[in-house]
mmCIF file of C-alpha atoms in Angstrom:
data_model
loop_
_atom_site.group_PDB
_atom_site.id
_atom_site.type_symbol
_atom_site.label_atom_id
_atom_site.label_comp_id
_atom_site.label_asym_id
_atom_site.label_seq_id
_atom_site.Cartn_x
_atom_site.Cartn_y
_atom_site.Cartn_z
ATOM 1 C CA MET M 1 -101.547 109.237 64.415
ATOM 2 C CA GLY M 2 -104.184 110.157 61.874
ATOM 3 C CA LEU M 3 -106.620 107.686 63.462
ATOM 4 C CA ALA M 4 -105.922 109.098 66.906
ATOM 5 C CA LEU M 5 -106.566 112.647 65.735
ATOM 6 C CA GLY M 6 -109.718 111.529 63.981
ATOM 7 C CA GLY M 7 -110.944 109.895 67.180
ATOM 8 C CA ALA M 8 -110.186 113.026 69.175
ATOM 9 C CA ALA M 9 -111.995 115.183 66.657
ATOM 10 C CA ALA M 10 -114.987 112.872 66.755
ATOM 11 C CA THR M 11 -115.019 113.056 70.546
ATOM 12 C CA LEU M 12 -114.854 116.839 70.453
ATOM 13 C CA GLY M 13 -117.602 116.914 67.845
ATOM 14 C CA ALA M 14 -119.856 114.727 69.945
ATOM 15 C CA GLY M 15 -119.170 116.882 72.977
ATOM 16 C CA SER M 16 -119.999 120.041 71.046
ATOM 17 C CA ALA M 17 -123.239 118.498 69.816
ATOM 18 C CA ALA M 18 -124.183 117.491 73.347
ATOM 19 C CA TRP M 19 -123.392 120.987 74.636
ATOM 20 C CA ALA M 20 -125.473 122.577 71.871
ATOM 21 C CA ALA M 21 -128.390 120.333 72.761
ATOM 22 C CA GLN M 22 -128.213 121.565 76.375
ATOM 23 C CA GLU M 23 -127.968 125.253 75.441
ATOM 24 C CA ALA M 24 -131.062 127.414 75.362
ATOM 25 C CA PHE M 25 -132.418 127.554 71.811
ATOM 26 C CA PHE M 26 -132.567 131.324 71.455
ATOM 27 C CA MET M 27 -129.120 131.775 72.947
ATOM 28 C CA ARG M 28 -127.666 129.069 70.710
ATOM 29 C CA THR M 29 -129.176 130.502 67.534
ATOM 30 C CA ARG M 30 -128.619 134.149 68.533
ATOM 31 C CA LEU M 31 -132.196 134.900 67.499
ATOM 32 C CA PRO M 32 -134.444 137.324 69.387
ATOM 33 C CA ILE M 33 -137.792 136.270 70.844
ATOM 34 C CA GLY M 34 -140.447 138.389 69.187
ATOM 35 C CA LEU M 35 -144.044 139.279 70.018
ATOM 36 C CA GLN M 36 -147.040 139.674 67.705
ATOM 37 C CA LEU M 37 -148.637 142.845 69.067
ATOM 38 C CA TYR M 38 -152.148 141.558 68.336
ATOM 39 C CA THR M 39 -151.686 139.566 71.552
ATOM 40 C CA LEU M 40 -151.898 142.722 73.681
ATOM 41 C CA GLY M 41 -155.394 143.572 72.483
ATOM 42 C CA PRO M 42 -157.124 146.964 72.322
ATOM 43 C CA GLY M 43 -155.299 148.391 75.340
ATOM 44 C CA LEU M 44 -152.114 148.732 73.287
ATOM 45 C CA ALA M 45 -153.490 151.599 71.206
ATOM 46 C CA SER M 46 -154.401 153.694 74.259
ATOM 47 C CA ASP M 47 -151.097 153.076 76.085
ATOM 48 C CA LEU M 48 -148.584 152.405 73.331
ATOM 49 C CA ASP M 49 -145.459 153.718 75.066
ATOM 50 C CA GLY M 50 -146.338 152.135 78.402
ATOM 51 C CA GLN M 51 -147.100 148.688 77.040
ATOM 52 C CA LEU M 52 -144.135 148.620 74.650
ATOM 53 C CA SER M 53 -141.911 149.546 77.585
ATOM 54 C CA GLN M 54 -143.262 146.585 79.544
ATOM 55 C CA VAL M 55 -142.794 144.274 76.556
ATOM 56 C CA ALA M 56 -139.149 145.320 76.321
ATOM 57 C CA ALA M 57 -138.683 144.932 80.082
ATOM 58 C CA ILE M 58 -139.862 141.319 79.821
ATOM 59 C CA GLY M 59 -137.041 140.721 77.344
ATOM 60 C CA TYR M 60 -138.661 140.857 73.926
ATOM 61 C CA ARG M 61 -136.522 142.558 71.307
ATOM 62 C CA THR M 62 -138.575 142.313 68.121
ATOM 63 C CA VAL M 63 -142.262 142.768 67.387
ATOM 64 C CA GLU M 64 -144.691 142.175 64.559
ATOM 65 C CA MET M 65 -147.512 144.638 63.918
ATOM 66 C CA ALA M 66 -151.128 143.835 63.124
ATOM 67 C CA GLY M 67 -152.184 147.384 62.274
ATOM 68 C CA TYR M 68 -151.021 150.961 62.779
ATOM 69 C CA LEU M 69 -152.929 151.524 66.047
ATOM 70 C CA GLY M 70 -154.071 154.936 64.838
ATOM 71 C CA ARG M 71 -150.465 156.153 64.538
ATOM 72 C CA THR M 72 -148.396 157.369 61.618
ATOM 73 C CA PRO M 73 -145.317 155.383 60.537
ATOM 74 C CA LYS M 74 -143.061 158.043 62.080
ATOM 75 C CA GLU M 75 -144.962 157.864 65.376
ATOM 76 C CA LEU M 76 -144.731 154.081 65.398
ATOM 77 C CA ARG M 77 -140.996 154.128 64.692
ATOM 78 C CA ALA M 78 -140.459 156.644 67.465
ATOM 79 C CA ALA M 79 -142.415 154.477 69.916
ATOM 80 C CA PHE M 80 -140.477 151.337 68.976
ATOM 81 C CA ASP M 81 -137.151 153.156 69.205
ATOM 82 C CA LYS M 82 -138.065 154.605 72.596
ATOM 83 C CA ALA M 83 -138.810 151.112 73.920
ATOM 84 C CA GLY M 84 -135.702 149.584 72.347
ATOM 85 C CA LEU M 85 -137.757 147.312 70.097
ATOM 86 C CA ALA M 86 -137.395 146.568 66.398
ATOM 87 C CA CYS M 87 -140.566 146.102 64.371
ATOM 88 C CA VAL M 88 -139.337 143.714 61.687
ATOM 89 C CA SER M 89 -142.642 142.354 60.364
ATOM 90 C CA SER M 90 -146.210 143.487 59.824
ATOM 91 C CA HIS M 91 -149.498 141.885 58.862
ATOM 92 C CA VAL M 92 -151.140 143.669 55.951
ATOM 93 C CA GLN M 93 -154.521 143.128 54.333
ATOM 94 C CA GLY M 94 -154.911 142.160 50.695
ATOM 95 C CA ARG M 95 -157.566 144.817 50.101
ATOM 96 C CA PRO M 96 -158.275 148.215 51.683
ATOM 97 C CA THR M 97 -160.216 147.774 54.939
ATOM 98 C CA GLY M 98 -159.522 151.041 56.737
ATOM 99 C CA ALA M 99 -156.925 153.768 57.090
ATOM 100 C CA ASP M 100 -153.919 151.421 57.014
ATOM 101 C CA PRO M 101 -152.320 150.631 53.634
ATOM 102 C CA SER M 102 -153.010 147.263 51.993
ATOM 103 C CA LEU M 103 -151.350 145.260 49.229
ATOM 104 C CA ALA M 104 -153.469 147.362 46.862
ATOM 105 C CA ASP M 105 -151.318 150.399 47.738
ATOM 106 C CA LEU M 106 -147.778 149.108 47.370
ATOM 107 C CA ASP M 107 -146.052 152.491 47.045
ATOM 108 C CA ARG M 108 -147.391 153.663 50.392
ATOM 109 C CA LEU M 109 -146.799 150.272 51.966
ATOM 110 C CA ILE M 110 -143.172 150.220 50.867
ATOM 111 C CA ALA M 111 -142.578 153.800 52.040
ATOM 112 C CA ASP M 112 -144.128 153.049 55.434
ATOM 113 C CA ALA M 113 -142.097 149.860 55.834
ATOM 114 C CA ARG M 114 -138.882 151.768 55.283
ATOM 115 C CA VAL M 115 -139.789 154.325 57.936
ATOM 116 C CA ILE M 116 -140.809 151.739 60.527
ATOM 117 C CA GLY M 117 -137.968 149.307 59.743
ATOM 118 C CA ILE M 118 -140.165 146.443 58.539
ATOM 119 C CA ARG M 119 -138.561 143.816 56.300
ATOM 120 C CA SER M 120 -141.387 141.263 56.037
ATOM 121 C CA LEU M 121 -145.016 141.899 55.143
ATOM 122 C CA VAL M 122 -147.465 139.088 55.810
ATOM 123 C CA LEU M 123 -150.953 138.488 54.426
ATOM 124 C CA PRO M 124 -152.774 137.231 57.549
ATOM 125 C CA MET M 125 -155.678 135.624 55.703
ATOM 126 C CA PHE M 126 -157.068 135.144 52.209
ATOM 127 C CA PRO M 127 -158.814 138.201 50.735
ATOM 128 C CA VAL M 128 -162.561 137.516 50.748
ATOM 129 C CA PRO M 129 -163.782 137.171 47.147
ATOM 130 C CA ASP M 130 -166.670 139.309 45.954
ATOM 131 C CA HIS M 131 -169.057 136.364 45.607
ATOM 132 C CA ILE M 132 -168.925 135.650 49.369
ATOM 133 C CA SER M 133 -171.032 137.850 51.644
ATOM 134 C CA THR M 134 -169.236 139.157 54.727
ATOM 135 C CA ALA M 135 -172.452 140.337 56.378
ATOM 136 C CA PRO M 136 -173.031 138.455 59.660
ATOM 137 C CA GLN M 137 -175.943 136.074 59.608
ATOM 138 C CA PRO M 138 -178.317 135.834 62.602
ATOM 139 C CA GLY M 139 -176.447 134.545 65.640
ATOM 140 C CA GLU M 140 -172.967 134.756 64.079
ATOM 141 C CA ASP M 141 -170.065 136.246 66.009
ATOM 142 C CA ARG M 142 -166.821 137.304 64.314
ATOM 143 C CA ARG M 143 -165.241 133.852 64.431
ATOM 144 C CA ALA M 144 -168.382 132.223 63.065
ATOM 145 C CA VAL M 145 -168.399 134.703 60.186
ATOM 146 C CA LEU M 146 -164.749 133.978 59.387
ATOM 147 C CA GLY M 147 -165.374 130.238 59.505
ATOM 148 C CA ARG M 148 -168.293 130.566 57.095
ATOM 149 C CA LEU M 149 -166.271 132.702 54.698
ATOM 150 C CA ALA M 150 -163.494 130.142 54.640
ATOM 151 C CA ALA M 151 -165.912 127.266 54.061
ATOM 152 C CA GLN M 152 -167.184 129.011 50.923
ATOM 153 C CA MET M 153 -163.738 129.429 49.359
ATOM 154 C CA THR M 154 -163.371 127.581 46.041
ATOM 155 C CA LEU M 155 -160.223 126.376 44.312
ATOM 156 C CA ASP M 156 -160.538 129.345 41.944
ATOM 157 C CA ASP M 157 -160.576 131.634 44.987
ATOM 158 C CA TRP M 158 -157.398 130.037 46.297
ATOM 159 C CA LYS M 159 -155.848 130.460 42.841
ATOM 160 C CA ALA M 160 -156.694 134.160 42.969
ATOM 161 C CA THR M 161 -154.948 134.369 46.359
ATOM 162 C CA ALA M 162 -151.867 132.589 44.981
ATOM 163 C CA ASP M 163 -151.793 134.932 41.976
ATOM 164 C CA LEU M 164 -152.030 137.941 44.294
ATOM 165 C CA LEU M 165 -149.169 136.677 46.430
ATOM 166 C CA ASN M 166 -146.947 136.001 43.406
ATOM 167 C CA ALA M 167 -147.569 139.410 41.847
ATOM 168 C CA LYS M 168 -147.209 141.447 45.043
ATOM 169 C CA GLY M 169 -144.334 139.304 46.275
ATOM 170 C CA ALA M 170 -142.327 140.012 43.117
ATOM 171 C CA ALA M 171 -142.964 143.750 43.410
ATOM 172 C CA LEU M 172 -142.016 143.816 47.089
ATOM 173 C CA LYS M 173 -138.863 141.787 46.490
ATOM 174 C CA ALA M 174 -137.783 144.385 43.928
ATOM 175 C CA ALA M 175 -138.155 146.947 46.715
ATOM 176 C CA GLY M 176 -136.079 144.872 49.139
ATOM 177 C CA LEU M 177 -139.015 143.478 51.143
ATOM 178 C CA GLN M 178 -140.393 139.978 51.695
ATOM 179 C CA LEU M 179 -144.001 138.820 51.411
ATOM 180 C CA GLY M 180 -145.444 135.933 53.395
ATOM 181 C CA TYR M 181 -148.753 134.222 54.072
ATOM 182 C CA HIS M 182 -149.967 133.352 57.573
ATOM 183 C CA ASN M 183 -152.160 130.308 58.168
ATOM 184 C CA HIS M 184 -155.108 129.761 60.456
ATOM 185 C CA ASN M 185 -156.807 126.373 60.610
ATOM 186 C CA VAL M 186 -159.275 127.134 57.807
ATOM 187 C CA GLU M 187 -156.577 126.627 55.155
ATOM 188 C CA PHE M 188 -156.546 122.916 56.028
ATOM 189 C CA ALA M 189 -160.168 122.319 55.018
ATOM 190 C CA PRO M 190 -160.591 120.019 51.985
ATOM 191 C CA VAL M 191 -161.311 121.823 48.707
ATOM 192 C CA GLY M 192 -161.123 120.422 45.175
ATOM 193 C CA GLY M 193 -159.081 117.371 46.171
ATOM 194 C CA THR M 194 -156.512 119.410 48.108
ATOM 195 C CA THR M 195 -156.503 122.117 50.809
ATOM 196 C CA GLY M 196 -156.141 125.870 50.609
ATOM 197 C CA LEU M 197 -152.720 125.781 52.233
ATOM 198 C CA ALA M 198 -151.413 122.954 50.059
ATOM 199 C CA PHE M 199 -152.629 124.829 46.991
ATOM 200 C CA LEU M 200 -150.873 128.030 48.045
ATOM 201 C CA LEU M 201 -147.652 126.176 48.806
ATOM 202 C CA ALA M 202 -147.740 124.462 45.415
ATOM 203 C CA ASN M 203 -148.712 127.519 43.388
ATOM 204 C CA THR M 204 -146.625 130.335 44.832
ATOM 205 C CA ASP M 205 -143.070 131.137 43.803
ATOM 206 C CA PRO M 206 -140.634 130.310 46.622
ATOM 207 C CA ALA M 207 -138.378 133.097 45.379
ATOM 208 C CA VAL M 208 -140.961 135.779 46.219
ATOM 209 C CA VAL M 209 -143.452 134.201 48.660
ATOM 210 C CA HIS M 210 -142.732 132.574 52.012
ATOM 211 C CA PHE M 211 -145.047 131.345 54.756
ATOM 212 C CA GLU M 212 -145.501 132.221 58.406
ATOM 213 C CA MET M 213 -146.555 129.108 60.279
ATOM 214 C CA ASP M 214 -148.978 129.617 63.127
ATOM 215 C CA ALA M 215 -148.231 126.483 65.101
ATOM 216 C CA GLY M 216 -151.296 126.789 67.310
ATOM 217 C CA TRP M 217 -153.665 126.965 64.352
ATOM 218 C CA VAL M 218 -151.905 124.030 62.669
ATOM 219 C CA VAL M 219 -152.597 121.920 65.743
ATOM 220 C CA ALA M 220 -156.166 123.240 65.959
ATOM 221 C CA ALA M 221 -156.667 121.891 62.431
ATOM 222 C CA GLY M 222 -155.576 118.449 63.620
ATOM 223 C CA HIS M 223 -152.191 118.586 61.879
ATOM 224 C CA ASP M 224 -148.593 118.225 63.035
ATOM 225 C CA PRO M 225 -146.350 121.302 62.609
ATOM 226 C CA LEU M 226 -143.272 119.048 62.439
ATOM 227 C CA ALA M 227 -144.723 117.063 59.556
ATOM 228 C CA LEU M 228 -145.600 120.286 57.734
ATOM 229 C CA LEU M 229 -142.039 121.586 58.068
ATOM 230 C CA LYS M 230 -140.685 118.281 56.788
ATOM 231 C CA ALA M 231 -143.050 118.258 53.817
ATOM 232 C CA TYR M 232 -142.217 121.838 52.828
ATOM 233 C CA PRO M 233 -138.629 122.611 53.890
ATOM 234 C CA HIS M 234 -137.554 126.238 53.599
ATOM 235 C CA ARG M 235 -141.037 127.490 52.670
ATOM 236 C CA PHE M 236 -141.700 128.633 56.243
ATOM 237 C CA ARG M 237 -139.455 131.511 57.324
ATOM 238 C CA GLN M 238 -141.538 132.925 60.163
ATOM 239 C CA MET M 239 -143.508 131.333 63.000
ATOM 240 C CA HIS M 240 -146.193 132.331 65.454
ATOM 241 C CA VAL M 241 -145.215 130.564 68.646
ATOM 242 C CA LYS M 242 -148.698 129.801 69.935
ATOM 243 C CA ASP M 243 -149.817 127.010 72.278
ATOM 244 C CA VAL M 244 -153.180 125.332 72.785
ATOM 245 C CA LYS M 245 -154.783 123.188 75.452
ATOM 246 C CA ALA M 246 -155.461 119.477 75.082
ATOM 247 C CA THR M 247 -159.170 120.334 74.978
ATOM 248 C CA THR M 248 -158.705 121.889 71.521
ATOM 249 C CA LYS M 249 -160.695 119.770 69.070
ATOM 250 C CA PRO M 250 -159.597 119.563 65.411
ATOM 251 C CA ASN M 251 -161.693 121.911 63.288
ATOM 252 C CA PHE M 252 -161.546 124.250 60.303
ATOM 253 C CA ALA M 253 -163.537 127.101 61.807
ATOM 254 C CA PHE M 254 -161.300 129.448 63.848
ATOM 255 C CA GLN M 255 -161.746 127.550 67.107
ATOM 256 C CA GLN M 256 -159.049 126.695 69.642
ATOM 257 C CA ASP M 257 -158.495 126.685 73.399
ATOM 258 C CA PRO M 258 -155.474 128.989 73.887
ATOM 259 C CA ILE M 259 -152.885 128.920 76.653
ATOM 260 C CA GLU M 260 -149.432 130.381 77.357
ATOM 261 C CA VAL M 261 -146.482 128.847 75.519
ATOM 262 C CA GLY M 262 -145.178 125.863 77.439
ATOM 263 C CA SER M 263 -148.476 125.271 79.216
ATOM 264 C CA GLY M 264 -150.145 123.518 76.295
ATOM 265 C CA ILE M 265 -149.681 120.385 74.227
ATOM 266 C CA ILE M 266 -147.067 121.490 71.672
ATOM 267 C CA ASP M 267 -143.576 120.013 72.068
ATOM 268 C CA TRP M 268 -141.589 123.212 71.643
ATOM 269 C CA LYS M 269 -138.233 121.547 72.238
ATOM 270 C CA ARG M 270 -138.660 119.482 69.076
ATOM 271 C CA LEU M 271 -140.551 122.087 67.096
ATOM 272 C CA LEU M 272 -138.115 124.959 67.612
ATOM 273 C CA ALA M 273 -135.130 122.826 66.580
ATOM 274 C CA ALA M 274 -136.974 121.481 63.533
ATOM 275 C CA SER M 275 -138.182 124.969 62.587
ATOM 276 C CA TYR M 276 -134.675 126.376 62.636
ATOM 277 C CA ALA M 277 -133.366 123.467 60.562
ATOM 278 C CA ALA M 278 -136.173 124.067 58.052
ATOM 279 C CA GLY M 279 -135.312 127.753 57.641
ATOM 280 C CA VAL M 280 -137.507 129.627 60.140
ATOM 281 C CA ARG M 281 -135.720 132.721 61.420
ATOM 282 C CA ASP M 282 -138.452 134.957 62.878
ATOM 283 C CA PHE M 283 -140.300 133.691 65.952
ATOM 284 C CA PHE M 284 -143.187 135.733 67.372
ATOM 285 C CA VAL M 285 -145.107 134.751 70.492
ATOM 286 C CA GLU M 286 -148.832 135.123 69.956
ATOM 287 C CA GLN M 287 -151.815 134.149 72.075
ATOM 288 C CA GLU M 288 -155.493 134.212 71.185
ATOM 289 C CA PRO M 289 -158.240 135.366 73.525
ATOM 290 C CA PRO M 290 -159.805 134.482 75.874
ATOM 291 C CA PHE M 291 -156.991 134.955 78.397
ATOM 292 C CA GLU M 292 -156.918 133.336 81.821
ATOM 293 C CA LYS M 293 -154.327 135.873 83.024
ATOM 294 C CA PRO M 294 -153.655 139.549 82.224
ATOM 295 C CA ARG M 295 -152.187 139.762 78.746
ATOM 296 C CA LEU M 296 -148.795 141.140 79.750
ATOM 297 C CA GLU M 297 -148.488 138.484 82.430
ATOM 298 C CA ALA M 298 -149.317 135.842 79.843
ATOM 299 C CA VAL M 299 -146.673 137.033 77.379
ATOM 300 C CA LYS M 300 -144.098 137.061 80.187
ATOM 301 C CA ILE M 301 -144.905 133.426 81.010
ATOM 302 C CA SER M 302 -144.421 132.521 77.355
ATOM 303 C CA PHE M 303 -141.166 134.495 77.119
ATOM 304 C CA ASP M 304 -139.681 132.983 80.259
ATOM 305 C CA HIS M 305 -140.457 129.472 79.051
ATOM 306 C CA LEU M 306 -138.881 130.067 75.650
ATOM 307 C CA LYS M 307 -135.823 131.835 77.005
ATOM 308 C CA ALA M 308 -134.905 128.842 79.163
ATOM 309 C CA LEU M 309 -135.863 126.144 76.660
ATOM 310 C CA ALA M 310 -132.972 124.018 75.377
ATOM 311 C CA ALA M 311 -133.530 122.759 71.857
#
């Protein structure tokens, strides 16, 4: 009888596994599909309520900020609440660059996060060290400038970034917040026998620093997001769900050919399942310019693909 019951249980288990594999990933995991608001571009600031309403109507339930859009924390919270969205994460600079708080002003940052409802703060790029000039050289656009800055980063500069993350991450954890680091493709450039990203992963404390994988930029660097998750399990807790065209050539200089999620070369069925198994719990759609379609139309295409995707 015991063998018979064991066989029945095994059959039920196999059936459950097969059913789970056929179920849409975000329904199976009960996770919301989020949107990085950077995707909407400059029009978001001038029509915050209108665009957030459209984002919610598409089906998004969480968002990640990339700046305050000229609003106060209370105004932002009111706008998110009105749209029925939760802002759970925000990109924040390492040094002051404008009116928004940076990691240099933790008290204000923590107070703002509590008002808005943010639980994760993410450093979107390394702070530029003083020895590197940020002034554009003749013929340089913004991406060319960023690529040049990254190429001049030394191992000591990456160590300074790791030290910053460890110190600020510990302080934010004490306040009930999480600190992460978001990659582009520049972190994969060779430096001192390693790469910037590998150095950060090896020299930050997993208890206070996590990583937000930008899958599109990983691919643009010529790397495999699945292999990265396998090499560093449970270091990545957030993901930018970003797709790229097959014409994207591996580089370390902020270059990619963007496209809506599901229309590019990334195997999202495998990547979403592997990401969840590796500890990723926040997924934010993001798309880089230039856009072939209106931005809100593009983010709807990405949402619809992800909502139906079984993984």
